[in-house]
Amino acid sequence: MTADSLELGPIRPPSEANSLLIRVTRNCPWNRCKFCHIYKGQKFELRTVEEIKQDILTAKAIQDKIKEIALKSGYGNRVETVAAAILSSPLNEAYFNVALWLYHGGTSAFLQDANSLIMKTSDLVEVLKFLKQTLPAITRVTSYGRSKTAAKKTLEELIQLREAGLSRLHIGLESGYDPVLKYMDKGVTAAEHIAGGKKIVASGISLSEYVLLGPGGKGMWREHATETARVLGEIDPDFIRVRTLTIKPGMPLYDEVKNGNFIRATDEEIIEEERVFIENLNCHANLVSDHITNLLQEIEGKLPGDKENMLAVIARFQSLSPEERQNFKVGRRLGVYERLDDLASAPKHDMVEQAIKRFSQDGREVDEDIIYSLMERFI
Ligand code: SF4
């Protein structure tokens, strides 16, 4: 490895797109969830504290070079200008990562991969402290974690992590209904989700819980919606982030669909599931739909005050004629529409009608499998 390379993991949440990425573990220690293909076939490994510190020093060295270029080029403290130039032709992934972070202000970092909480608390504390000492402009540090691992930490350990600089944990709740969690092999129960989530909230670390729409399929959707709302009501996280189930080759769920063990809910059934979910939510979280897979990405707001507005978006969709609902679904899955108001654009509407003619046998009904595959192109 050269002095200017960093080891990077494959993903980060969309909300961390502009954060400095520091990989603290490799892959997922659980790696069994049926709906997830990200780390399948990859072995979980802890990185040593020394390896992680070396990457932090490398990030600092790249940052210092960019700052020096800015000074020498007469841009003074305006590092964004140099960062933008580097982004257009970065030397490697490490330069891209650091330049993107600096371009966006250089104040947040995300610790990769799937469950940083699995590190020994003292090691993670050491990494956090070193990160903040080495790059003092960073004021916000976030990471992925699992509820079960959080539940096993003591409250004092989580407080130590917050005091060392851990600002937010992103947790994949997915469902609060035990039969769905079991079927999906999530490796956690609703009770463990509650225990882990409540402990994180009590520690003062901000908590972002990810919820899946659709993991109950056609059989368990209602219980999934109501129980997930109940569990989130008990945890009362800061954020609820909604994603729609996608199924791709490489996921165990892909084979379950092929062999008929899992019957997918349609887009419209999932919207009804989302309606029941939101109707039953009693908490103070910000609900965010920051994912391209969500049919109605405009469903966002702060609970409880915005609940009626969010339900009104769903009611508006559900009150459209079947033809208009289909036009919206296809347009959304093609990336033509972002929100329901886009239906009013005649050129966009016509473009989608042309696509519907191509996709459908009879010029009217588009098969759900085509709609799923259009959605899954984005993932
Ligand atoms: S815990 Fe997260 S990363 Fe690991 S298999 Fe499950 S969904 Fe994927």
mmCIF file of C-alpha atoms and ligand atoms in Angstrom:
data_model
loop_
_atom_site.group_PDB
_atom_site.id
_atom_site.type_symbol
_atom_site.label_atom_id
_atom_site.label_comp_id
_atom_site.label_asym_id
_atom_site.label_seq_id
_atom_site.Cartn_x
_atom_site.Cartn_y
_atom_site.Cartn_z
ATOM 1 C CA MET A 1 0.000 0.000 0.000
ATOM 2 C CA THR A 2 1.427 3.420 -0.923
ATOM 3 C CA ALA A 3 1.456 6.283 1.569
ATOM 4 C CA ASP A 4 -1.535 7.900 -0.113
ATOM 5 C CA SER A 5 -4.035 5.077 -0.215
ATOM 6 C CA LEU A 6 -6.852 4.325 2.206
ATOM 7 C CA GLU A 7 -8.751 1.109 2.699
ATOM 8 C CA LEU A 8 -12.417 1.794 1.962
ATOM 9 C CA GLY A 9 -15.489 -0.356 2.503
ATOM 10 C CA PRO A 10 -18.279 -0.737 -0.053
ATOM 11 C CA ILE A 11 -21.086 1.390 1.412
ATOM 12 C CA ARG A 12 -22.199 4.257 3.617
ATOM 13 C CA PRO A 13 -25.705 5.612 4.251
ATOM 14 C CA PRO A 14 -26.948 8.192 1.694
ATOM 15 C CA SER A 15 -26.936 10.809 4.452
ATOM 16 C CA GLU A 16 -23.178 10.247 4.852
ATOM 17 C CA ALA A 17 -22.343 10.787 1.174
ATOM 18 C CA ASN A 18 -20.119 13.755 2.035
ATOM 19 C CA SER A 19 -18.460 12.324 5.124
ATOM 20 C CA LEU A 20 -14.842 11.238 5.349
ATOM 21 C CA LEU A 21 -14.948 7.423 5.193
ATOM 22 C CA ILE A 22 -12.736 5.550 7.640
ATOM 23 C CA ARG A 23 -12.974 1.766 7.592
ATOM 24 C CA VAL A 24 -12.767 0.350 11.111
ATOM 25 C CA THR A 25 -13.889 -3.236 10.403
ATOM 26 C CA ARG A 26 -14.173 -5.313 7.245
ATOM 27 C CA ASN A 27 -17.578 -6.619 6.124
ATOM 28 C CA CYS A 28 -20.402 -7.883 8.375
ATOM 29 C CA PRO A 29 -19.979 -10.105 11.436
ATOM 30 C CA TRP A 30 -23.529 -11.459 10.996
ATOM 31 C CA ASN A 31 -23.871 -11.567 7.206
ATOM 32 C CA ARG A 32 -26.968 -13.775 7.144
ATOM 33 C CA CYS A 33 -29.879 -11.418 6.413
ATOM 34 C CA LYS A 34 -31.788 -12.820 3.446
ATOM 35 C CA PHE A 35 -32.446 -9.426 1.847
ATOM 36 C CA CYS A 36 -28.803 -8.264 1.896
ATOM 37 C CA HIS A 37 -26.072 -9.120 -0.591
ATOM 38 C CA ILE A 38 -23.468 -6.471 0.228
ATOM 39 C CA TYR A 39 -20.959 -8.578 2.124
ATOM 40 C CA LYS A 40 -22.008 -12.095 1.093
ATOM 41 C CA GLY A 41 -18.935 -14.278 0.497
ATOM 42 C CA GLN A 42 -16.709 -11.799 2.368
ATOM 43 C CA LYS A 43 -15.123 -12.715 5.687
ATOM 44 C CA PHE A 44 -15.607 -10.385 8.647
ATOM 45 C CA GLU A 45 -12.420 -8.981 10.160
ATOM 46 C CA LEU A 46 -11.569 -6.448 12.811
ATOM 47 C CA ARG A 47 -8.921 -3.986 11.703
ATOM 48 C CA THR A 48 -6.249 -3.222 14.260
ATOM 49 C CA VAL A 49 -6.269 0.174 15.938
ATOM 50 C CA GLU A 50 -2.840 0.813 14.403
ATOM 51 C CA GLU A 51 -4.105 0.117 10.858
ATOM 52 C CA ILE A 52 -7.055 2.468 11.377
ATOM 53 C CA LYS A 53 -4.813 5.184 12.817
ATOM 54 C CA GLN A 54 -2.546 4.873 9.797
ATOM 55 C CA ASP A 55 -5.536 5.522 7.515
ATOM 56 C CA ILE A 56 -6.521 8.572 9.576
ATOM 57 C CA LEU A 57 -2.960 9.883 9.210
ATOM 58 C CA THR A 58 -3.122 9.250 5.461
ATOM 59 C CA ALA A 59 -6.399 11.186 5.238
ATOM 60 C CA LYS A 60 -4.716 14.032 7.121
ATOM 61 C CA ALA A 61 -1.690 13.922 4.788
ATOM 62 C CA ILE A 62 -3.980 14.206 1.738
ATOM 63 C CA GLN A 63 -5.944 16.995 3.431
ATOM 64 C CA ASP A 64 -2.689 18.866 4.144
ATOM 65 C CA LYS A 65 -1.560 18.494 0.523
ATOM 66 C CA ILE A 66 -4.867 19.905 -0.736
ATOM 67 C CA LYS A 67 -4.587 22.818 1.712
ATOM 68 C CA GLU A 68 -1.022 23.482 0.605
ATOM 69 C CA ILE A 69 -2.032 23.515 -3.073
ATOM 70 C CA ALA A 70 -4.830 25.960 -2.219
ATOM 71 C CA LEU A 71 -2.367 28.274 -0.457
ATOM 72 C CA LYS A 72 0.258 28.080 -3.207
ATOM 73 C CA SER A 73 -2.363 28.702 -5.891
ATOM 74 C CA GLY A 74 -3.579 31.838 -4.167
ATOM 75 C CA TYR A 75 -6.876 30.403 -2.986
ATOM 76 C CA GLY A 76 -5.945 30.851 0.683
ATOM 77 C CA ASN A 77 -8.413 28.992 2.875
ATOM 78 C CA ARG A 78 -10.740 28.257 -0.033
ATOM 79 C CA VAL A 79 -9.823 24.564 -0.183
ATOM 80 C CA GLU A 80 -13.162 23.748 -1.889
ATOM 81 C CA THR A 81 -11.829 25.135 -5.167
ATOM 82 C CA VAL A 82 -8.844 22.776 -5.164
ATOM 83 C CA ALA A 83 -11.012 19.925 -3.819
ATOM 84 C CA ALA A 84 -13.423 20.421 -6.757
ATOM 85 C CA ALA A 85 -10.535 20.232 -9.238
ATOM 86 C CA ILE A 86 -9.278 17.014 -7.608
ATOM 87 C CA LEU A 87 -12.782 15.529 -7.727
ATOM 88 C CA SER A 88 -12.854 15.910 -11.499
ATOM 89 C CA SER A 89 -9.769 13.670 -11.884
ATOM 90 C CA PRO A 90 -8.743 12.137 -8.544
ATOM 91 C CA LEU A 91 -5.447 10.235 -8.281
ATOM 92 C CA ASN A 92 -7.218 7.367 -6.545
ATOM 93 C CA GLU A 93 -10.184 6.555 -4.263
ATOM 94 C CA ALA A 94 -8.402 8.022 -1.246
ATOM 95 C CA TYR A 95 -8.028 11.432 -2.891
ATOM 96 C CA PHE A 96 -11.647 11.275 -4.041
ATOM 97 C CA ASN A 97 -12.813 10.488 -0.490
ATOM 98 C CA VAL A 98 -10.802 13.288 1.119
ATOM 99 C CA ALA A 99 -11.540 15.858 -1.626
ATOM 100 C CA LEU A 100 -15.297 15.167 -1.487
ATOM 101 C CA TRP A 101 -15.240 15.532 2.283
ATOM 102 C CA LEU A 102 -13.294 18.815 2.122
ATOM 103 C CA TYR A 103 -15.477 20.131 -0.687
ATOM 104 C CA HIS A 104 -18.477 19.721 1.605
ATOM 105 C CA GLY A 105 -16.899 21.475 4.564
ATOM 106 C CA GLY A 106 -14.789 18.671 6.079
ATOM 107 C CA THR A 107 -16.733 18.376 9.325
ATOM 108 C CA SER A 108 -18.151 14.833 9.389
ATOM 109 C CA ALA A 109 -16.785 11.289 9.274
ATOM 110 C CA PHE A 110 -18.395 7.881 8.844
ATOM 111 C CA LEU A 111 -16.840 4.727 10.289
ATOM 112 C CA GLN A 112 -17.296 1.737 7.948
ATOM 113 C CA ASP A 113 -18.348 -1.294 7.754
ATOM 114 C CA ALA A 114 -21.519 -3.044 9.016
ATOM 115 C CA ASN A 115 -21.171 -3.060 12.811
ATOM 116 C CA SER A 116 -18.456 -0.901 14.357
ATOM 117 C CA LEU A 117 -19.917 -1.507 17.822
ATOM 118 C CA ILE A 118 -18.470 -5.017 17.688
ATOM 119 C CA MET A 119 -15.029 -3.513 18.331
ATOM 120 C CA LYS A 120 -13.813 -3.556 21.909
ATOM 121 C CA THR A 121 -15.187 -0.353 23.412
ATOM 122 C CA SER A 122 -11.705 0.762 24.498
ATOM 123 C CA ASP A 123 -10.384 0.296 20.933
ATOM 124 C CA LEU A 124 -13.266 2.229 19.385
ATOM 125 C CA VAL A 125 -12.818 4.993 21.967
ATOM 126 C CA GLU A 126 -9.130 5.172 21.051
ATOM 127 C CA VAL A 127 -9.957 5.411 17.332
ATOM 128 C CA LEU A 128 -12.569 8.127 17.922
ATOM 129 C CA LYS A 129 -10.224 10.193 20.074
ATOM 130 C CA PHE A 130 -7.393 9.847 17.569
ATOM 131 C CA LEU A 131 -9.671 10.837 14.702
ATOM 132 C CA LYS A 132 -10.826 13.975 16.490
ATOM 133 C CA GLN A 133 -7.316 14.910 17.617
ATOM 134 C CA THR A 134 -5.836 14.380 14.140
ATOM 135 C CA LEU A 135 -8.651 16.068 12.208
ATOM 136 C CA PRO A 136 -10.095 18.558 14.719
ATOM 137 C CA ALA A 137 -12.463 20.119 12.172
ATOM 138 C CA ILE A 138 -14.558 16.939 12.416
ATOM 139 C CA THR A 139 -17.500 17.649 14.710
ATOM 140 C CA ARG A 140 -19.732 14.735 13.768
ATOM 141 C CA VAL A 141 -18.823 11.023 13.621
ATOM 142 C CA THR A 142 -21.367 8.360 12.709
ATOM 143 C CA SER A 143 -21.337 4.627 12.058
ATOM 144 C CA TYR A 144 -23.421 1.507 11.430
ATOM 145 C CA GLY A 145 -24.203 -0.785 14.354
ATOM 146 C CA ARG A 146 -26.470 -3.721 15.211
ATOM 147 C CA SER A 147 -29.145 -3.517 17.913
ATOM 148 C CA LYS A 148 -28.040 -6.808 19.404
ATOM 149 C CA THR A 149 -24.470 -5.585 19.833
ATOM 150 C CA ALA A 150 -25.694 -2.293 21.307
ATOM 151 C CA ALA A 151 -27.875 -4.263 23.743
ATOM 152 C CA LYS A 152 -24.782 -6.189 24.921
ATOM 153 C CA LYS A 153 -22.789 -3.020 25.653
ATOM 154 C CA THR A 154 -23.326 -1.366 29.026
ATOM 155 C CA LEU A 155 -24.884 2.089 29.080
ATOM 156 C CA GLU A 156 -21.554 3.355 30.470
ATOM 157 C CA GLU A 157 -19.710 1.978 27.419
ATOM 158 C CA LEU A 158 -22.079 3.754 25.032
ATOM 159 C CA ILE A 159 -21.668 6.973 27.020
ATOM 160 C CA GLN A 160 -17.875 6.577 26.736
ATOM 161 C CA LEU A 161 -18.283 6.279 22.958
ATOM 162 C CA ARG A 162 -20.407 9.411 22.829
ATOM 163 C CA GLU A 163 -17.913 11.312 24.975
ATOM 164 C CA ALA A 164 -15.100 10.163 22.675
ATOM 165 C CA GLY A 165 -16.976 11.654 19.720
ATOM 166 C CA LEU A 166 -19.499 9.131 18.356
ATOM 167 C CA SER A 167 -22.429 11.333 17.367
ATOM 168 C CA ARG A 168 -24.851 8.970 15.646
ATOM 169 C CA LEU A 169 -25.499 5.274 15.040
ATOM 170 C CA HIS A 170 -27.338 3.994 11.978
ATOM 171 C CA ILE A 171 -29.123 0.744 12.883
ATOM 172 C CA GLY A 172 -30.906 -1.617 10.498
ATOM 173 C CA LEU A 173 -34.126 -2.310 12.395
ATOM 174 C CA GLU A 174 -35.864 -3.533 9.212
ATOM 175 C CA SER A 175 -38.874 -4.898 11.130
ATOM 176 C CA GLY A 176 -40.281 -5.008 14.636
ATOM 177 C CA TYR A 177 -42.251 -8.211 13.971
ATOM 178 C CA ASP A 178 -40.485 -11.342 15.209
ATOM 179 C CA PRO A 179 -41.746 -13.760 12.506
ATOM 180 C CA VAL A 180 -40.440 -11.380 9.801
ATOM 181 C CA LEU A 181 -37.108 -10.930 11.626
ATOM 182 C CA LYS A 182 -36.823 -14.704 11.967
ATOM 183 C CA TYR A 183 -37.778 -15.431 8.374
ATOM 184 C CA MET A 184 -35.269 -12.852 7.106
ATOM 185 C CA ASP A 185 -32.596 -14.286 9.443
ATOM 186 C CA LYS A 186 -31.929 -10.825 10.845
ATOM 187 C CA GLY A 187 -30.409 -12.403 13.971
ATOM 188 C CA VAL A 188 -32.218 -10.108 16.362
ATOM 189 C CA THR A 189 -35.610 -10.075 18.071
ATOM 190 C CA ALA A 190 -37.984 -7.161 18.514
ATOM 191 C CA ALA A 191 -37.135 -7.171 22.243
ATOM 192 C CA GLU A 192 -33.401 -6.917 21.424
ATOM 193 C CA HIS A 193 -34.104 -4.083 18.975
ATOM 194 C CA ILE A 194 -35.892 -2.243 21.775
ATOM 195 C CA ALA A 195 -33.173 -2.954 24.358
ATOM 196 C CA GLY A 196 -30.342 -1.867 22.025
ATOM 197 C CA GLY A 197 -32.212 1.139 20.667
ATOM 198 C CA LYS A 198 -33.274 2.431 24.083
ATOM 199 C CA LYS A 199 -29.751 2.102 25.386
ATOM 200 C CA ILE A 200 -28.375 4.142 22.492
ATOM 201 C CA VAL A 201 -31.005 6.834 23.056
ATOM 202 C CA ALA A 202 -30.216 6.874 26.802
ATOM 203 C CA SER A 203 -26.498 7.291 26.066
ATOM 204 C CA GLY A 204 -27.157 10.508 24.156
ATOM 205 C CA ILE A 205 -25.878 9.091 20.845
ATOM 206 C CA SER A 206 -28.268 10.120 18.079
ATOM 207 C CA LEU A 207 -30.111 7.101 16.676
ATOM 208 C CA SER A 208 -31.201 6.525 13.088
ATOM 209 C CA GLU A 209 -33.311 3.377 12.571
ATOM 210 C CA TYR A 210 -33.764 1.918 9.072
ATOM 211 C CA VAL A 211 -37.104 0.335 8.277
ATOM 212 C CA LEU A 212 -37.845 -1.927 5.328
ATOM 213 C CA LEU A 213 -41.140 -1.726 3.476
ATOM 214 C CA GLY A 214 -42.161 -5.071 2.043
ATOM 215 C CA PRO A 215 -40.257 -7.713 4.094
ATOM 216 C CA GLY A 216 -43.520 -9.320 5.234
ATOM 217 C CA GLY A 217 -44.397 -10.018 1.597
ATOM 218 C CA LYS A 218 -48.080 -10.594 0.971
ATOM 219 C CA GLY A 219 -48.547 -12.725 4.085
ATOM 220 C CA MET A 220 -47.245 -10.697 7.040
ATOM 221 C CA TRP A 221 -47.348 -7.077 5.837
ATOM 222 C CA ARG A 222 -49.959 -5.820 8.311
ATOM 223 C CA GLU A 223 -48.280 -7.296 11.388
ATOM 224 C CA HIS A 224 -44.926 -6.033 10.109
ATOM 225 C CA ALA A 225 -46.366 -2.513 9.796
ATOM 226 C CA THR A 226 -48.053 -2.378 13.199
ATOM 227 C CA GLU A 227 -45.312 -4.146 15.175
ATOM 228 C CA THR A 228 -42.548 -2.080 13.576
ATOM 229 C CA ALA A 229 -44.458 1.055 14.561
ATOM 230 C CA ARG A 230 -44.878 -0.281 18.100
ATOM 231 C CA VAL A 231 -41.167 -1.088 18.493
ATOM 232 C CA LEU A 232 -40.166 2.345 17.166
ATOM 233 C CA GLY A 233 -42.630 3.946 19.573
ATOM 234 C CA GLU A 234 -40.799 2.249 22.449
ATOM 235 C CA ILE A 235 -37.355 3.237 21.198
ATOM 236 C CA ASP A 236 -38.283 6.786 20.112
ATOM 237 C CA PRO A 237 -35.223 7.278 17.858
ATOM 238 C CA ASP A 238 -34.151 10.585 16.320
ATOM 239 C CA PHE A 239 -34.611 9.346 12.738
ATOM 240 C CA ILE A 240 -36.639 6.672 10.996
ATOM 241 C CA ARG A 241 -35.323 6.027 7.494
ATOM 242 C CA VAL A 242 -37.561 4.093 5.155
ATOM 243 C CA ARG A 243 -36.370 1.826 2.318
ATOM 244 C CA THR A 244 -38.359 -0.438 0.038
ATOM 245 C CA LEU A 245 -37.335 -4.087 -0.223
ATOM 246 C CA THR A 246 -35.286 -4.835 -3.326
ATOM 247 C CA ILE A 247 -34.376 -8.354 -4.361
ATOM 248 C CA LYS A 248 -31.252 -9.022 -6.398
ATOM 249 C CA PRO A 249 -29.274 -12.128 -7.395
ATOM 250 C CA GLY A 250 -26.827 -12.964 -4.623
ATOM 251 C CA MET A 251 -29.424 -12.421 -1.906
ATOM 252 C CA PRO A 252 -30.822 -15.582 -0.300
ATOM 253 C CA LEU A 253 -34.256 -13.973 -0.720
ATOM 254 C CA TYR A 254 -33.826 -14.055 -4.490
ATOM 255 C CA ASP A 255 -33.933 -17.872 -4.383
ATOM 256 C CA GLU A 256 -36.884 -17.781 -1.973
ATOM 257 C CA VAL A 257 -38.854 -15.782 -4.539
ATOM 258 C CA LYS A 258 -37.817 -18.136 -7.349
ATOM 259 C CA ASN A 259 -38.936 -21.219 -5.417
ATOM 260 C CA GLY A 260 -42.208 -19.584 -4.357
ATOM 261 C CA ASN A 261 -41.455 -19.368 -0.606
ATOM 262 C CA PHE A 262 -41.683 -15.570 -0.571
ATOM 263 C CA ILE A 263 -44.497 -13.765 -2.365
ATOM 264 C CA ARG A 264 -43.595 -10.134 -2.935
ATOM 265 C CA ALA A 265 -46.010 -7.344 -2.164
ATOM 266 C CA THR A 266 -46.728 -5.028 -5.081
ATOM 267 C CA ASP A 267 -45.888 -1.331 -5.062
ATOM 268 C CA GLU A 268 -49.500 -0.464 -4.214
ATOM 269 C CA GLU A 269 -49.657 -3.030 -1.413
ATOM 270 C CA ILE A 270 -46.442 -1.574 -0.016
ATOM 271 C CA ILE A 271 -47.975 1.899 -0.029
ATOM 272 C CA GLU A 272 -50.906 0.550 1.986
ATOM 273 C CA GLU A 273 -48.365 -1.053 4.347
ATOM 274 C CA GLU A 274 -46.625 2.322 4.686
ATOM 275 C CA ARG A 275 -49.970 3.942 5.458
ATOM 276 C CA VAL A 276 -50.687 1.470 8.284
ATOM 277 C CA PHE A 277 -47.112 1.888 9.543
ATOM 278 C CA ILE A 278 -47.258 5.691 9.708
ATOM 279 C CA GLU A 279 -50.777 5.682 11.142
ATOM 280 C CA ASN A 280 -49.534 3.521 14.031
ATOM 281 C CA LEU A 281 -46.323 5.470 14.695
ATOM 282 C CA ASN A 282 -46.317 7.270 18.019
ATOM 283 C CA CYS A 283 -42.910 8.830 18.518
ATOM 284 C CA HIS A 284 -40.949 12.028 17.976
ATOM 285 C CA ALA A 285 -38.650 10.939 15.151
ATOM 286 C CA ASN A 286 -37.911 12.630 11.854
ATOM 287 C CA LEU A 287 -39.207 10.263 9.210
ATOM 288 C CA VAL A 288 -36.990 10.349 6.140
ATOM 289 C CA SER A 289 -37.517 8.641 2.766
ATOM 290 C CA ASP A 290 -34.031 9.310 1.434
ATOM 291 C CA HIS A 291 -33.904 6.374 -0.926
ATOM 292 C CA ILE A 292 -34.632 6.017 -4.620
ATOM 293 C CA THR A 293 -36.460 2.710 -3.987
ATOM 294 C CA ASN A 294 -39.346 4.441 -2.220
ATOM 295 C CA LEU A 295 -42.318 5.018 -4.495
ATOM 296 C CA LEU A 296 -43.416 8.115 -2.577
ATOM 297 C CA GLN A 297 -40.129 9.727 -1.648
ATOM 298 C CA GLU A 298 -41.926 12.895 -0.633
ATOM 299 C CA ILE A 299 -43.256 11.206 2.525
ATOM 300 C CA GLU A 300 -41.090 13.001 5.065
ATOM 301 C CA GLY A 301 -41.675 14.929 8.237
ATOM 302 C CA LYS A 302 -41.273 15.286 11.965
ATOM 303 C CA LEU A 303 -43.536 13.169 14.120
ATOM 304 C CA PRO A 304 -46.056 13.543 15.544
ATOM 305 C CA GLY A 305 -46.901 16.949 14.005
ATOM 306 C CA ASP A 306 -46.388 16.007 10.341
ATOM 307 C CA LYS A 307 -48.157 12.641 10.509
ATOM 308 C CA GLU A 308 -51.339 13.901 8.840
ATOM 309 C CA ASN A 309 -49.367 15.554 6.014
ATOM 310 C CA MET A 310 -47.499 12.314 5.366
ATOM 311 C CA LEU A 311 -50.727 10.309 5.349
ATOM 312 C CA ALA A 312 -52.227 12.901 2.988
ATOM 313 C CA VAL A 313 -49.509 12.111 0.416
ATOM 314 C CA ILE A 314 -50.518 8.454 0.565
ATOM 315 C CA ALA A 315 -54.229 9.308 0.353
ATOM 316 C CA ARG A 316 -53.519 11.441 -2.707
ATOM 317 C CA PHE A 317 -51.761 8.550 -4.436
ATOM 318 C CA GLN A 318 -54.442 6.053 -3.441
ATOM 319 C CA SER A 319 -57.233 8.294 -4.738
ATOM 320 C CA LEU A 320 -55.752 8.471 -8.259
ATOM 321 C CA SER A 321 -57.437 6.420 -10.986
ATOM 322 C CA PRO A 322 -55.818 2.991 -11.646
ATOM 323 C CA GLU A 323 -54.399 4.378 -14.930
ATOM 324 C CA GLU A 324 -52.808 7.371 -13.192
ATOM 325 C CA ARG A 325 -51.412 5.176 -10.398
ATOM 326 C CA GLN A 326 -49.822 2.970 -13.024
ATOM 327 C CA ASN A 327 -48.477 6.012 -14.874
ATOM 328 C CA PHE A 328 -46.926 7.272 -11.640
ATOM 329 C CA LYS A 329 -45.454 3.872 -10.664
ATOM 330 C CA VAL A 330 -43.842 3.357 -14.062
ATOM 331 C CA GLY A 331 -42.672 6.990 -14.264
ATOM 332 C CA ARG A 332 -41.192 6.828 -10.814
ATOM 333 C CA ARG A 333 -39.444 3.518 -11.468
ATOM 334 C CA LEU A 334 -38.060 4.896 -14.729
ATOM 335 C CA GLY A 335 -36.674 7.899 -12.865
ATOM 336 C CA VAL A 336 -38.950 10.325 -14.763
ATOM 337 C CA TYR A 337 -40.948 11.402 -11.709
ATOM 338 C CA GLU A 338 -39.733 12.420 -8.282
ATOM 339 C CA ARG A 339 -43.055 13.350 -6.694
ATOM 340 C CA LEU A 340 -46.773 13.205 -7.339
ATOM 341 C CA ASP A 341 -46.871 16.798 -8.619
ATOM 342 C CA ASP A 342 -44.756 15.613 -11.575
ATOM 343 C CA LEU A 343 -47.858 13.887 -12.956
ATOM 344 C CA ALA A 344 -48.997 17.352 -14.050
ATOM 345 C CA SER A 345 -46.091 17.648 -16.496
ATOM 346 C CA ALA A 346 -47.587 16.763 -19.904
ATOM 347 C CA PRO A 347 -44.217 15.912 -21.571
ATOM 348 C CA LYS A 348 -43.253 13.603 -18.705
ATOM 349 C CA HIS A 349 -46.709 12.043 -18.589
ATOM 350 C CA ASP A 350 -46.629 11.349 -22.345
ATOM 351 C CA MET A 351 -43.135 9.908 -22.137
ATOM 352 C CA VAL A 352 -44.331 7.468 -19.463
ATOM 353 C CA GLU A 353 -47.445 6.542 -21.500
ATOM 354 C CA GLN A 354 -45.140 5.640 -24.415
ATOM 355 C CA ALA A 355 -43.076 3.459 -22.091
ATOM 356 C CA ILE A 356 -46.231 1.759 -20.774
ATOM 357 C CA LYS A 357 -47.192 0.863 -24.363
ATOM 358 C CA ARG A 358 -43.781 -0.731 -24.858
ATOM 359 C CA PHE A 359 -43.802 -2.619 -21.550
ATOM 360 C CA SER A 360 -47.368 -3.980 -21.617
ATOM 361 C CA GLN A 361 -48.865 -6.772 -23.692
ATOM 362 C CA ASP A 362 -52.223 -5.089 -24.176
ATOM 363 C CA GLY A 363 -51.045 -1.471 -24.014
ATOM 364 C CA ARG A 364 -52.577 -1.061 -20.561
ATOM 365 C CA GLU A 365 -51.384 -3.285 -17.724
ATOM 366 C CA VAL A 366 -47.637 -3.397 -16.918
ATOM 367 C CA ASP A 367 -46.561 -6.596 -15.199
ATOM 368 C CA GLU A 368 -45.353 -6.125 -11.586
ATOM 369 C CA ASP A 369 -42.133 -8.005 -12.413
ATOM 370 C CA ILE A 370 -41.260 -5.264 -14.914
ATOM 371 C CA ILE A 371 -41.915 -2.604 -12.276
ATOM 372 C CA TYR A 372 -39.714 -4.459 -9.750
ATOM 373 C CA SER A 373 -36.902 -4.780 -12.262
ATOM 374 C CA LEU A 374 -37.092 -1.088 -13.166
ATOM 375 C CA MET A 375 -36.773 -0.210 -9.465
ATOM 376 C CA GLU A 376 -33.918 -2.626 -8.924
ATOM 377 C CA ARG A 377 -31.846 -1.110 -11.739
ATOM 378 C CA PHE A 378 -31.079 1.719 -9.304
ATOM 379 C CA ILE A 379 -29.501 -0.554 -6.697
HETATM 380 S S1 SF4 B 1 -26.562 -7.119 9.510
HETATM 381 FE FE1 SF4 B 1 -26.716 -5.528 7.901
HETATM 382 S S2 SF4 B 1 -24.889 -5.774 6.644
HETATM 383 FE FE2 SF4 B 1 -25.100 -7.629 7.885
HETATM 384 S S3 SF4 B 1 -26.201 -9.094 6.579
HETATM 385 FE FE3 SF4 B 1 -27.717 -8.012 7.832
HETATM 386 S S4 SF4 B 1 -28.379 -6.237 6.592
HETATM 387 FE FE4 SF4 B 1 -26.459 -7.022 5.687
#
